[in-house]
Amino acid sequence: MAVVRAEGLVKTFGEGRAARRVLDGASLSVAAGEVVAVVGRSGTGKSTLLHLIGGLDRPEAGSIVVDGVQVTGAGERALSRLRRRRVGFVFQFFHLLPELTGEANVLLAGRVRHARPDAAARGQELIDRLGLRAVAGSLPSQLSGGEQQRFAIARALVNDPAVLLADEPTGNLDVHAGAEVLQLLRAGADEGRAVVMVTHEASAASIADRVLRLERGRLVDA
Ligand SMILES: Nc1ncnc2c1ncn2[C@@H]1O[C@H](COP(=O)(O)OP(=O)(O)O)[C@@H](O)[C@H]1O
Ligand SMILES: [Mg+2]
């Protein structure tokens, strides 16, 4: 059963002669337990695709269902609930709050409206499991890139989402830290999540079950 089902997505930026149709009929289906890597040149719309799936932005046409919830057509409150409960985001530049410790970044995501009741306990367990206990009290500026990304993954998992969306998650890491992050994403899928990972690195695609290429606004087998 597909956890992510996107069909016929269309997204245009700009207006009039400057209009650029970035997605033009993109379709994607991802099952529980599956990692799909999306590759493609810079500017082809990979980040845009993740934003649409995760309810951060809306397509002009097409439909998206995530974990049984119709994303397209959902109101702002429903989208907010979707983002917090069913979707975890991981970004290239980590996006941790700089004034909070790694641990506090993880726990904050479990304290927002619509968070899971057991999020704090999950957060502590994730900090242990991801090998972050010794640096839990450090600020992001005191952490290596790999540690920051592991905290970001713990944050993404704290509400036990059905879907993980990772946008070039290893793009700012050395080979070793990148490999660790890829294994964590793979483990996230093995626990039954659908993982969509945007990457331009062949090594990242190596943990994927399928690799798709975004080309002229559509996803094709790579
Ligand atoms: N919010 C936005 N406003 C205007 N143009 C945008 C916006 N987001 C993305 N774009 C444009 O859409 C195209 C695809 O962007 P993006 O999805 O970030 O590509 P990728 O992640 O594949 O590099 C680019 O030309 C980019 O400039
Ligand atoms: Mg991008």
PDB file of C-alpha atoms in Angstrom, residues 84 91 93-112 136-143 147-149 151-153 155:
ATOM      1  CA  ARG A  84       3.652  17.703  12.463  1.00  0.00           C
ATOM      2  CA  PHE A  91      17.376  19.341   5.143  1.00  0.00           C
ATOM      3  CA  PHE A  93      21.748  22.552   6.177  1.00  0.00           C
ATOM      4  CA  PHE A  94      20.096  20.839   9.164  1.00  0.00           C
ATOM      5  CA  HIS A  95      17.957  23.868  10.159  1.00  0.00           C
ATOM      6  CA  LEU A  96      18.418  23.353  13.890  1.00  0.00           C
ATOM      7  CA  LEU A  97      17.499  26.340  16.055  1.00  0.00           C
ATOM      8  CA  PRO A  98      20.923  27.826  16.927  1.00  0.00           C
ATOM      9  CA  GLU A  99      20.030  29.012  20.442  1.00  0.00           C
ATOM     10  CA  LEU A 100      18.793  25.581  21.584  1.00  0.00           C
ATOM     11  CA  THR A 101      20.859  22.524  22.477  1.00  0.00           C
ATOM     12  CA  GLY A 102      20.631  19.454  20.266  1.00  0.00           C
ATOM     13  CA  GLU A 103      18.408  17.788  22.835  1.00  0.00           C
ATOM     14  CA  ALA A 104      16.134  20.832  23.125  1.00  0.00           C
ATOM     15  CA  ASN A 105      15.768  20.955  19.339  1.00  0.00           C
ATOM     16  CA  VAL A 106      14.536  17.367  19.383  1.00  0.00           C
ATOM     17  CA  LEU A 107      12.205  17.841  22.347  1.00  0.00           C
ATOM     18  CA  LEU A 108      10.714  21.075  20.997  1.00  0.00           C
ATOM     19  CA  ALA A 109       9.346  19.197  17.983  1.00  0.00           C
ATOM     20  CA  GLY A 110       7.580  16.910  20.437  1.00  0.00           C
ATOM     21  CA  ARG A 111       5.984  19.777  22.349  1.00  0.00           C
ATOM     22  CA  VAL A 112       4.159  21.563  19.540  1.00  0.00           C
ATOM     23  CA  ALA A 136      22.923  16.287  23.911  1.00  0.00           C
ATOM     24  CA  GLY A 137      23.657  19.514  25.825  1.00  0.00           C
ATOM     25  CA  SER A 138      25.737  21.121  23.068  1.00  0.00           C
ATOM     26  CA  LEU A 139      24.562  23.949  20.843  1.00  0.00           C
ATOM     27  CA  PRO A 140      24.478  23.342  17.083  1.00  0.00           C
ATOM     28  CA  SER A 141      27.521  25.622  16.641  1.00  0.00           C
ATOM     29  CA  GLN A 142      29.501  23.254  18.902  1.00  0.00           C
ATOM     30  CA  LEU A 143      28.527  20.153  16.914  1.00  0.00           C
ATOM     31  CA  GLU A 147      26.043  15.328  14.709  1.00  0.00           C
ATOM     32  CA  GLN A 148      23.789  18.196  13.664  1.00  0.00           C
ATOM     33  CA  GLN A 149      22.210  16.057  10.980  1.00  0.00           C
ATOM     34  CA  PHE A 151      19.874  15.599  15.779  1.00  0.00           C
ATOM     35  CA  ALA A 152      17.824  16.768  12.805  1.00  0.00           C
ATOM     36  CA  ILE A 153      16.897  13.159  12.050  1.00  0.00           C
ATOM     37  CA  ARG A 155      13.786  15.694  15.485  1.00  0.00           C
TER      38      ARG A 155
END
